[in-house]
mmCIF file of C-alpha atoms and ligand atoms in Angstrom:
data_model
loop_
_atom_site.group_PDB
_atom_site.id
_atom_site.type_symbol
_atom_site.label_atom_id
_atom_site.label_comp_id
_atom_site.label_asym_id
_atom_site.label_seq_id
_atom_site.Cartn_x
_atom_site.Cartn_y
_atom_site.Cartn_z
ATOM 1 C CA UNK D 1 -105.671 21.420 -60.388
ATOM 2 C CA UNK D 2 -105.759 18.615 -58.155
ATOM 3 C CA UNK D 3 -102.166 15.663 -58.173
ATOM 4 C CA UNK D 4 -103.929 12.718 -60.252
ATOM 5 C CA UNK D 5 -101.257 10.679 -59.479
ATOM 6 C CA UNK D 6 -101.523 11.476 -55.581
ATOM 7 C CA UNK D 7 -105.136 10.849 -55.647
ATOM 8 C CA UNK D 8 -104.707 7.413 -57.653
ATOM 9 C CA UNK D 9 -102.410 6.425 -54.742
ATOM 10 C CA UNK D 10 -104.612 3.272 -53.751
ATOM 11 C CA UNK D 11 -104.790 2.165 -57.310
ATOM 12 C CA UNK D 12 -101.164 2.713 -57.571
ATOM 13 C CA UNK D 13 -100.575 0.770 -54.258
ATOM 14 C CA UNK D 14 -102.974 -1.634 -54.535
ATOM 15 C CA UNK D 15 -102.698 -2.716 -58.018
ATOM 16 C CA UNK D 16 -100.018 -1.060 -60.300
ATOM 17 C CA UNK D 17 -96.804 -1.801 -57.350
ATOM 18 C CA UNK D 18 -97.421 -5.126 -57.245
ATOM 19 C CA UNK D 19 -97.550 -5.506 -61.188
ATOM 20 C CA UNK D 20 -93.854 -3.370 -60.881
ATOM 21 C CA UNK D 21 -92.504 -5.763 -58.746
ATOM 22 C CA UNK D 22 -93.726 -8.562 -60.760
ATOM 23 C CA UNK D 23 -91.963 -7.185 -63.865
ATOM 24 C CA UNK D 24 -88.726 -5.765 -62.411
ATOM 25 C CA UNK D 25 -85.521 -6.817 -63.959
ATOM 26 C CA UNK D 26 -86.685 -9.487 -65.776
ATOM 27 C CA UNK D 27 -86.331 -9.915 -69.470
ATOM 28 C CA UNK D 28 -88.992 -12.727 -69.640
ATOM 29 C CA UNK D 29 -91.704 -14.108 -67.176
ATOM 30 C CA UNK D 30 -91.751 -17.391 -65.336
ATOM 31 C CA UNK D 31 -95.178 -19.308 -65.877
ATOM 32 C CA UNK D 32 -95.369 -18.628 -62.004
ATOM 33 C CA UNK D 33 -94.636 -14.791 -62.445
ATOM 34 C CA UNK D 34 -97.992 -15.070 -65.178
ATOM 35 C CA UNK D 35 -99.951 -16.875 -63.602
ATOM 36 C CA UNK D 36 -99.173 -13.452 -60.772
ATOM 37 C CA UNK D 37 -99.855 -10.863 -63.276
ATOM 38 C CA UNK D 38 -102.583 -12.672 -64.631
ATOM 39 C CA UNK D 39 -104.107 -12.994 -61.222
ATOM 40 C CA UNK D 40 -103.144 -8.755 -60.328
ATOM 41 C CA UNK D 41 -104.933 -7.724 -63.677
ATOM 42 C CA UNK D 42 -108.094 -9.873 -63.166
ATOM 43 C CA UNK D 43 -108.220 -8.470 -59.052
ATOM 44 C CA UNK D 44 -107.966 -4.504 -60.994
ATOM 45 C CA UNK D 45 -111.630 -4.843 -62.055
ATOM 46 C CA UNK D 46 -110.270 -4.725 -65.687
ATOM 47 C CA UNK D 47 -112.229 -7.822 -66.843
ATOM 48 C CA UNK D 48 -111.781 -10.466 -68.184
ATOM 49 C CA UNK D 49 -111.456 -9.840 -71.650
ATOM 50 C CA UNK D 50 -108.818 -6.877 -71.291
ATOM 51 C CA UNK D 51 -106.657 -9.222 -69.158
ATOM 52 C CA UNK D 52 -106.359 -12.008 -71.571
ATOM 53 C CA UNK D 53 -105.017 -9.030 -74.333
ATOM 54 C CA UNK D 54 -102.699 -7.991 -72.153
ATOM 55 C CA UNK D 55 -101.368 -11.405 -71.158
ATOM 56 C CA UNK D 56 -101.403 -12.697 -74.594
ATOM 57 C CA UNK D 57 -99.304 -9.916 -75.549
ATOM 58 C CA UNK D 58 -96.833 -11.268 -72.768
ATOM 59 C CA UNK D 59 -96.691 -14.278 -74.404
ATOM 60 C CA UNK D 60 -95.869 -12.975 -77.414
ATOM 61 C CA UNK D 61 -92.891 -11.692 -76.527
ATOM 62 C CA UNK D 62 -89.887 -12.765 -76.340
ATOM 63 C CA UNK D 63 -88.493 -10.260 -74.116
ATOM 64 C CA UNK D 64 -90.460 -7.351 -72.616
ATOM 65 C CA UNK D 65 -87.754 -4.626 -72.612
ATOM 66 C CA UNK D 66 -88.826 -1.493 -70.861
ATOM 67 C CA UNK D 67 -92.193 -2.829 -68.608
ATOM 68 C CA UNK D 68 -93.274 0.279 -67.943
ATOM 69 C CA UNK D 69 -93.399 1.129 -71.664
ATOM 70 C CA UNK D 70 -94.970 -2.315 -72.088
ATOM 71 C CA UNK D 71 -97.713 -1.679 -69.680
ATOM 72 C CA UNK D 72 -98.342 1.831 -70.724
ATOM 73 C CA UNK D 73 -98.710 0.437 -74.750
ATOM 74 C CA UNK D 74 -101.089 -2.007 -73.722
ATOM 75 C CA UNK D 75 -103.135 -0.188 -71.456
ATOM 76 C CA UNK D 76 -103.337 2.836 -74.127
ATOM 77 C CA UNK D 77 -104.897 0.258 -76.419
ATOM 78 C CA UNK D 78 -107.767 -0.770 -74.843
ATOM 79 C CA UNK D 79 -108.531 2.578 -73.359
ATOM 80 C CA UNK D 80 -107.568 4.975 -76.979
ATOM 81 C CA UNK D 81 -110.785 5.413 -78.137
ATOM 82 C CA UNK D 82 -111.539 7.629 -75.065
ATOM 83 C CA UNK D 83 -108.685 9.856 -76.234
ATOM 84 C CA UNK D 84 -110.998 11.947 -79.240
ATOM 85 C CA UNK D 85 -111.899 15.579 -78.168
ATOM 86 C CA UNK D 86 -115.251 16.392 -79.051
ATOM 87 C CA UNK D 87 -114.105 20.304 -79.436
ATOM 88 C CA UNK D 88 -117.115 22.934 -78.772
ATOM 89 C CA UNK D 89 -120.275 22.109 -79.144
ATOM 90 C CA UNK D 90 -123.285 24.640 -79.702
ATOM 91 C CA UNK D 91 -125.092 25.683 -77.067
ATOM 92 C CA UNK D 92 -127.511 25.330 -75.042
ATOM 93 C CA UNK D 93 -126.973 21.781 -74.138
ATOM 94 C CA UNK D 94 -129.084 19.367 -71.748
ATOM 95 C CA UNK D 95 -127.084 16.836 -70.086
ATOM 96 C CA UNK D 96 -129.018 14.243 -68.012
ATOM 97 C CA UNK D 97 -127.237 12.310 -65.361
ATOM 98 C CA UNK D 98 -128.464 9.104 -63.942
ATOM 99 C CA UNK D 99 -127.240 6.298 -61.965
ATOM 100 C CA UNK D 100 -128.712 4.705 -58.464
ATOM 101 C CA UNK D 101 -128.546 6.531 -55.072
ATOM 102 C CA UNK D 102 -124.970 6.656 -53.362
ATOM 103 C CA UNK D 103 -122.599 6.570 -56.528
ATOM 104 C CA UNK D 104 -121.561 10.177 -55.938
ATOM 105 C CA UNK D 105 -124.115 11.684 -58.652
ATOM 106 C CA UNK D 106 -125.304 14.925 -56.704
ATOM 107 C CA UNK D 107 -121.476 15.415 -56.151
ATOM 108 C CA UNK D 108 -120.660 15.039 -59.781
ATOM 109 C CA UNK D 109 -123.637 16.815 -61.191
ATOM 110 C CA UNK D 110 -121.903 20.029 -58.717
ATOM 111 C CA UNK D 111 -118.741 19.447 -59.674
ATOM 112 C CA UNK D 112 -119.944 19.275 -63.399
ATOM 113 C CA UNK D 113 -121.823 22.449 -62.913
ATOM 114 C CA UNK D 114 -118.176 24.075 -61.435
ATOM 115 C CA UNK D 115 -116.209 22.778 -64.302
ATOM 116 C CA UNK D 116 -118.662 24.946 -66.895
ATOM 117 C CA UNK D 117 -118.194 27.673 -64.954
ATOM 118 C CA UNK D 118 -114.628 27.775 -64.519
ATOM 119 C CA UNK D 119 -114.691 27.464 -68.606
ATOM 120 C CA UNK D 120 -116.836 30.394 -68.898
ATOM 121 C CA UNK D 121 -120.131 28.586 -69.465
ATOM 122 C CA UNK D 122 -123.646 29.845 -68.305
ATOM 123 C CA UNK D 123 -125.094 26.775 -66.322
ATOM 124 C CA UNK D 124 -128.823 26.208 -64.596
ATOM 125 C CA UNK D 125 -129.297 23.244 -62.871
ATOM 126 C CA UNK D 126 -132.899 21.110 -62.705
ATOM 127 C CA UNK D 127 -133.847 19.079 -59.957
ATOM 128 C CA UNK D 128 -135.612 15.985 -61.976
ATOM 129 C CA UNK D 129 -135.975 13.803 -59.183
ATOM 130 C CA UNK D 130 -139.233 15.326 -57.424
ATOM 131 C CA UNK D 131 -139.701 11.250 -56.501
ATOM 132 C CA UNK D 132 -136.842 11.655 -52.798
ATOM 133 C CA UNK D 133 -138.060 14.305 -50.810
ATOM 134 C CA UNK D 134 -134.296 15.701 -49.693
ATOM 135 C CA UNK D 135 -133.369 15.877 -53.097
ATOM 136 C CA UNK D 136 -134.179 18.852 -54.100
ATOM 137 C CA UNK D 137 -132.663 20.890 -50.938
ATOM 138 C CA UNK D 138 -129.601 18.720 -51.413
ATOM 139 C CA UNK D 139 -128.826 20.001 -54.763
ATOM 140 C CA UNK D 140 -130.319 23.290 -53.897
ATOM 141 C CA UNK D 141 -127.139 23.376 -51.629
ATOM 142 C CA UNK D 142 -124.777 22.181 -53.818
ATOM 143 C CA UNK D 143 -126.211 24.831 -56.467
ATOM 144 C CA UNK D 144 -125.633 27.746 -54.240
ATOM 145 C CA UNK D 145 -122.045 26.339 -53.640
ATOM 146 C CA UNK D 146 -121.333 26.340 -57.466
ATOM 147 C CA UNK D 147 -122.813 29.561 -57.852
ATOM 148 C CA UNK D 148 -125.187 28.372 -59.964
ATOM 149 C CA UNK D 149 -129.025 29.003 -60.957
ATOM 150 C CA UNK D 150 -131.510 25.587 -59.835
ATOM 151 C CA UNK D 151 -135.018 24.937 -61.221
ATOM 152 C CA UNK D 152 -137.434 23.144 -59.671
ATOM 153 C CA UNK D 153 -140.938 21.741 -58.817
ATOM 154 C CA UNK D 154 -142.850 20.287 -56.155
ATOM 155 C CA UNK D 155 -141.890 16.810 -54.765
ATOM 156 C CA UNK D 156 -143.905 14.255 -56.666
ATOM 157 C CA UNK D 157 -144.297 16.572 -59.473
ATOM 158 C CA UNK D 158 -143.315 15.337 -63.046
ATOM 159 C CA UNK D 159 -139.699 15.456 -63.530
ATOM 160 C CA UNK D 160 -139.891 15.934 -67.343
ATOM 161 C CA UNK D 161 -141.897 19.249 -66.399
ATOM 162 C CA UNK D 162 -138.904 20.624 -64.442
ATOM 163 C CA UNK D 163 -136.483 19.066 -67.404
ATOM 164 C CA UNK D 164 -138.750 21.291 -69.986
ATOM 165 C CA UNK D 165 -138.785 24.023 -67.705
ATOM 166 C CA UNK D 166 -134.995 24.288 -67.233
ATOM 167 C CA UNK D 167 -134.631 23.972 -70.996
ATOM 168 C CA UNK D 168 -136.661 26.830 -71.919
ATOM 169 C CA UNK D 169 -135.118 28.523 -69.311
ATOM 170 C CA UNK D 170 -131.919 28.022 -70.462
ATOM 171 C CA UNK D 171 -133.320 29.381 -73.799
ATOM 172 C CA UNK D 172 -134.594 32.167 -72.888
ATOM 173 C CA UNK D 173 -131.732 32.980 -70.652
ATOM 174 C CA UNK D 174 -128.746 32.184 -72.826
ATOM 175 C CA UNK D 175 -127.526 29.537 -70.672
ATOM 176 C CA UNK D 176 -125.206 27.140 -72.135
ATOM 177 C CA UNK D 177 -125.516 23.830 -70.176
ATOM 178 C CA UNK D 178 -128.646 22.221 -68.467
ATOM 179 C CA UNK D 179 -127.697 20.001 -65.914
ATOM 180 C CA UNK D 180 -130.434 17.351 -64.713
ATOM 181 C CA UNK D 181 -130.500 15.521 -61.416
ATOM 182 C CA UNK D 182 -132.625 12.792 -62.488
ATOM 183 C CA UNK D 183 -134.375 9.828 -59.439
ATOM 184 C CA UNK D 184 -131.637 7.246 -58.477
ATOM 185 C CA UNK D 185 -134.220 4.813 -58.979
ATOM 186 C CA UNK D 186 -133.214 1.097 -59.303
ATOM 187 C CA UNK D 187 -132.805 0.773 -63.217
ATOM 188 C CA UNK D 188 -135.061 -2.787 -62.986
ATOM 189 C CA UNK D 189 -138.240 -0.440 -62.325
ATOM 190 C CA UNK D 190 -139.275 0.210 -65.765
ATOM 191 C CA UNK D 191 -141.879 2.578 -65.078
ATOM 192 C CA UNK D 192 -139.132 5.099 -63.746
ATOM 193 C CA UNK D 193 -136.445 3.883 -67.285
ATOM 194 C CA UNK D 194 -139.720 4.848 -68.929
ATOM 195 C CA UNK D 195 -139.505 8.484 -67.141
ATOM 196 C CA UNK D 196 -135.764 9.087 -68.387
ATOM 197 C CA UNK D 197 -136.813 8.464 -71.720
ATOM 198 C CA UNK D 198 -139.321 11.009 -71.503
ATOM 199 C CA UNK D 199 -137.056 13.646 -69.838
ATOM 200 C CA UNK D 200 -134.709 13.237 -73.295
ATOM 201 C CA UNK D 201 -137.542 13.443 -75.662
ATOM 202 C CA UNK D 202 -138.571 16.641 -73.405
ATOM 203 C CA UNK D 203 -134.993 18.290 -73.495
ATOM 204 C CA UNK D 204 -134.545 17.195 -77.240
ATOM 205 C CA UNK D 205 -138.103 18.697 -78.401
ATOM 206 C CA UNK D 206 -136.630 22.101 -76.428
ATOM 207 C CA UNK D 207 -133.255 22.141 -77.530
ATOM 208 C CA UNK D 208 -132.993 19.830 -80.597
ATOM 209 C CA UNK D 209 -132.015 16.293 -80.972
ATOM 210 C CA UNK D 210 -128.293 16.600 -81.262
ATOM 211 C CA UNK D 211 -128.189 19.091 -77.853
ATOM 212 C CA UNK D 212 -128.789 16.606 -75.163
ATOM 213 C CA UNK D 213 -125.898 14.438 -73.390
ATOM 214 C CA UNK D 214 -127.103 11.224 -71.381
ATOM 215 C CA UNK D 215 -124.686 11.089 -68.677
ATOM 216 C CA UNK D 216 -123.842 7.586 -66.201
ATOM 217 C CA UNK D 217 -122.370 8.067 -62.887
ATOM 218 C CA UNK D 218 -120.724 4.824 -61.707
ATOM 219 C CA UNK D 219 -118.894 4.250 -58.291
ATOM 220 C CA UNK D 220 -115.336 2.768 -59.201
ATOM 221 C CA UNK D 221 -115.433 1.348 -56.036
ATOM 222 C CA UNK D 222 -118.220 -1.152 -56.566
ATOM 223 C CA UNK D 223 -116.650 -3.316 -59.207
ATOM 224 C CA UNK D 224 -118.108 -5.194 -61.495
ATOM 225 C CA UNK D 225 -121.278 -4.113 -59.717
ATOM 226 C CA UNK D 226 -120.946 -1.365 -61.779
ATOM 227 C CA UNK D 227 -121.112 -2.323 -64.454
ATOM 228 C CA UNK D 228 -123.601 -4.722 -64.257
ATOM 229 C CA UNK D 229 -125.997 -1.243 -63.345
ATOM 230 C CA UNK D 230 -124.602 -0.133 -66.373
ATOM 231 C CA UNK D 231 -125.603 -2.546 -68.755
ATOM 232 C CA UNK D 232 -129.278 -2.441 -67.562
ATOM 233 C CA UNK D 233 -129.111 1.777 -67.955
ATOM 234 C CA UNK D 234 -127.408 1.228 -71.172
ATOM 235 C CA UNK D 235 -130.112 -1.329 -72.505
ATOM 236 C CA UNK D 236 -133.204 1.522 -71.261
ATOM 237 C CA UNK D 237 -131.644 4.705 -72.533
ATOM 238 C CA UNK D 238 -129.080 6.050 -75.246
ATOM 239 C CA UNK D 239 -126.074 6.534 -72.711
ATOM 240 C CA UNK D 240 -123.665 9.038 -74.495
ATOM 241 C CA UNK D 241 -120.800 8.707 -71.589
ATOM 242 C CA UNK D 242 -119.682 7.863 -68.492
ATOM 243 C CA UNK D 243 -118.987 9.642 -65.115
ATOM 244 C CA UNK D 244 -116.540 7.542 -62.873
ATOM 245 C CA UNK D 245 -116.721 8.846 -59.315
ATOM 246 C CA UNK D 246 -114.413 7.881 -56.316
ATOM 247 C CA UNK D 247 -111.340 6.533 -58.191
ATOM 248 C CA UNK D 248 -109.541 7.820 -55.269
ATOM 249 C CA UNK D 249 -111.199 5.302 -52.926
ATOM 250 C CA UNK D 250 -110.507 2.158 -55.209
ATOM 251 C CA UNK D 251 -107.223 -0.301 -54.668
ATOM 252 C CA UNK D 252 -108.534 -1.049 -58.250
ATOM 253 C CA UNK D 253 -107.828 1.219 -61.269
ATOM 254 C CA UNK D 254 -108.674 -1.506 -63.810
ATOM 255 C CA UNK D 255 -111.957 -0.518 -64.051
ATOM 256 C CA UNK D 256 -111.693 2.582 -65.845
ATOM 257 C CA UNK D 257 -110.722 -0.181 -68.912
ATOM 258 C CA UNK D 258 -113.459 -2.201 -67.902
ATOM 259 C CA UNK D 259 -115.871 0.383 -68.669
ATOM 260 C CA UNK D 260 -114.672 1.062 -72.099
ATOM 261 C CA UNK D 261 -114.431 -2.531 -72.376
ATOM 262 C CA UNK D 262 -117.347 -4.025 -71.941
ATOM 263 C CA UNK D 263 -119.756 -1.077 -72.088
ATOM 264 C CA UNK D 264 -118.555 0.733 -75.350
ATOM 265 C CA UNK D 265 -118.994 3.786 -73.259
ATOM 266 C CA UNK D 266 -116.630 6.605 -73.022
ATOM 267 C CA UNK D 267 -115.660 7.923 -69.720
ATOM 268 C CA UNK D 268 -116.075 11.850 -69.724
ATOM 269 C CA UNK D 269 -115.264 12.823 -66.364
ATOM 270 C CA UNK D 270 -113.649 11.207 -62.981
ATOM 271 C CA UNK D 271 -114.172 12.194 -59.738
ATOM 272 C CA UNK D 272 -111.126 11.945 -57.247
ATOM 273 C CA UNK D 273 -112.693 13.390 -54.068
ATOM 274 C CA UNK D 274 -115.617 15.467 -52.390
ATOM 275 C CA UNK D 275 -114.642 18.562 -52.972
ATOM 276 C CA UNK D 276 -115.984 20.968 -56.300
ATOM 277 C CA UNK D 277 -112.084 21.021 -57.688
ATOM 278 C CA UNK D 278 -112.238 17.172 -57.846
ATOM 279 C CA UNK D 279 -112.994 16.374 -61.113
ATOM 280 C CA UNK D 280 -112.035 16.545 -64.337
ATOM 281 C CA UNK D 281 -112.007 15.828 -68.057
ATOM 282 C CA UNK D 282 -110.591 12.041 -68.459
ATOM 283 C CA UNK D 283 -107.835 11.747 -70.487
ATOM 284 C CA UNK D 284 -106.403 8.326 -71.196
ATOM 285 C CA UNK D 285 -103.125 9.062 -71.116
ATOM 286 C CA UNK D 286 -103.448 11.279 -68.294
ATOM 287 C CA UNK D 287 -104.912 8.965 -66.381
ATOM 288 C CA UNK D 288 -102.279 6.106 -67.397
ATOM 289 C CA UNK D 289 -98.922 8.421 -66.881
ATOM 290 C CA UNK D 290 -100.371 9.008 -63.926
ATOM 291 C CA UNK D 291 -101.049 4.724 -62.339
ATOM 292 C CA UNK D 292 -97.519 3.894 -64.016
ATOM 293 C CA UNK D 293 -95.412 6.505 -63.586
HETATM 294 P P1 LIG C 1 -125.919 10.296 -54.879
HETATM 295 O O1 LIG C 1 -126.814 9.593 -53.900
HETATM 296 O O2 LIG C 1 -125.576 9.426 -56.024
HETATM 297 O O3 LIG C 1 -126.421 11.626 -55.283
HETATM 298 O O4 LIG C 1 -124.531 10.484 -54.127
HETATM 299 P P2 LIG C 1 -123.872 11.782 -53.467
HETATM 300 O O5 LIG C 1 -123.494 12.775 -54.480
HETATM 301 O O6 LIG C 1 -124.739 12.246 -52.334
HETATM 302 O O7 LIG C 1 -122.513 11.149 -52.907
HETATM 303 C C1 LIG C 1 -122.482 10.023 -52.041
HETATM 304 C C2 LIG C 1 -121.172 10.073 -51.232
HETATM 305 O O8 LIG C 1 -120.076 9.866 -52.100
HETATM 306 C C3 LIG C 1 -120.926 11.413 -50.567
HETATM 307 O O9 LIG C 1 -120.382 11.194 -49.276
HETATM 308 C C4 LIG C 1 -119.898 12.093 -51.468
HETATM 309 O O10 LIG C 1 -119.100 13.016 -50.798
HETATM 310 C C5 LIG C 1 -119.107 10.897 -51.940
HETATM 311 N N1 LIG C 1 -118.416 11.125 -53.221
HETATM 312 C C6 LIG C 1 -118.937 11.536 -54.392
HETATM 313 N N2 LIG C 1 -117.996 11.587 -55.357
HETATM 314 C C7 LIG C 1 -116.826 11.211 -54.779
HETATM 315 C C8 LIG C 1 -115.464 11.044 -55.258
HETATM 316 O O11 LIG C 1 -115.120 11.254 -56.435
HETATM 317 N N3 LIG C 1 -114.551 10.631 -54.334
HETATM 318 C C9 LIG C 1 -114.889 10.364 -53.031
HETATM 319 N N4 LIG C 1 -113.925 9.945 -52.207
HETATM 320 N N5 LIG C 1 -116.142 10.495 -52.565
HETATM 321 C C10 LIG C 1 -117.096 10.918 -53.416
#
């Protein structure tokens, strides 16, 4: 298991130092020392609407005792709805990932893929997006790496064909997780929204409707970008959670609470690197111990 606080170092040196040194040894804050925090939080990616929380808390006190515990209370808050564990859930399962090209989803659908395995879980992987010609060798790679069974069809074939395929498959073969690489179309072409929708009918006429996970992968490194993409996904398709890729590359760890936010969408899973091993289950309090401490 990879350092989480190692590989948050940019968010740690970019955002959560400067914070420290903002708060050190001081009982109460100047207006000028706000008006700095104010300005740190906002620059995290955290939004709006999380800053003003946290800064109105400041306000409200009259003297902020341990900082640290301060910042760890209020960052808990708006993230502690993340913190439920669903437990086991019966198997098979279909989980569809989507998001546009470049946000690290062919990574995360791998690493995803490596995480079942490691907990003892049967997993096939279906290669949905028959629309980009390399994508189906791509993940072919990444499936061999993982050790891991891929379905697929011709390119230009229909992906919801290769989504039922990999379901029955799964079926048949006592697998426990379906993993689908869907296009990484842009999410304003509604004839392709109109194809995800399909592919979860598909999976949830195979497997049932309560077996199929709708999976985002956004780039932490692209802002409020982000989750602009992820309001227009959101708006198509039933998104059950969030994937947050490259939170190792960002000088701004705010947006993890941006996401829960202003989406209403748990994170499930961060990425913190290219490799298989970088990824994992997010935990809110993991993840906080590990920007503060
Ligand atoms: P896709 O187009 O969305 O399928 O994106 P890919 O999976 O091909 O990834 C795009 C780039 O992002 C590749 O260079 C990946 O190695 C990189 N990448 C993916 N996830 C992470 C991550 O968590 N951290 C870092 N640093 N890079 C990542």
């Amino acid at each position: 298991m990879f350092d989480l606080k190692a590989r948050l170092q940019k968010a740690r040196d970019g955002f959560v130092s400067p914070l420290k040194q903002v708060f050190q040894r001081k009982p109460k804050l100047s207006l000028e020392d706000e008006e700095r925090v104010e300005e740190l939080l906002i620059g995290s990616d955290m939004g709006v609407e999380a800053c003003d929380r946290i800064m109105e808390a400041i306000k409200n006190r009259k003297d902020l005792g341990d900082y640290q515990e301060f910042l760890r209370k209020e960052f808990m808050d708006l993230l502690a709805a993340d913190d439920v564990e669903s437990g086991e859930l019966p198997t098979p399962r279909a989980v569809i990932v989507i998001g546009v090209n470049g946000v690290g989803k062919t990574t995360s659908i791998a690493k995803l893929a490596h995480y079942y395995r490691q907990h003892g879980k049967k997993v096939i992987l279906a290669a949905a997006d028959t629309f980009r010609a390399a994508a189906r060798e791509q993940l072919g790679c990444w499936a061999e790496r993982a050790g891991v069974e891929m379905i697929g069809h011709e390119q230009g074939g229909d992906p919801a064909a290769v989504a039922f395929d990999a379901c029955t498959a799964a079926k048949s073969r006592g697998a426990d997780y379906v993993i689908i690489d869907t296009a990484g179309r842009l999410h304003t072409r509604v004839n392709l929204m109109e194809e995800l929708k399909k592919i979860r009918r598909v999976c949830e006429k195979v497997l049932g409707p309560g077996a199929v996970d709708a999976y985002l992968v956004l780039d932490a490194t692209l802002g409020q970008n982000s989750l602009q993409q992820a309001r227009e996904f959101a708006r198509s398709l039933d998104t059950d959670g969030i994937i947050l890729t490259k939170l190792d590359s960002t000088a701004k760890g705010g947006i993890v609470i941006a996401v829960r936010q202003t989406l209403g969408i748990p994170v499930r899973f961060i990425g913190v690197g290219e490799g298989l091993d970088d990824f994992a289950p997010f935990s809110p309090s993991e993840f906080v111990d590990a920007l503060l401490s």
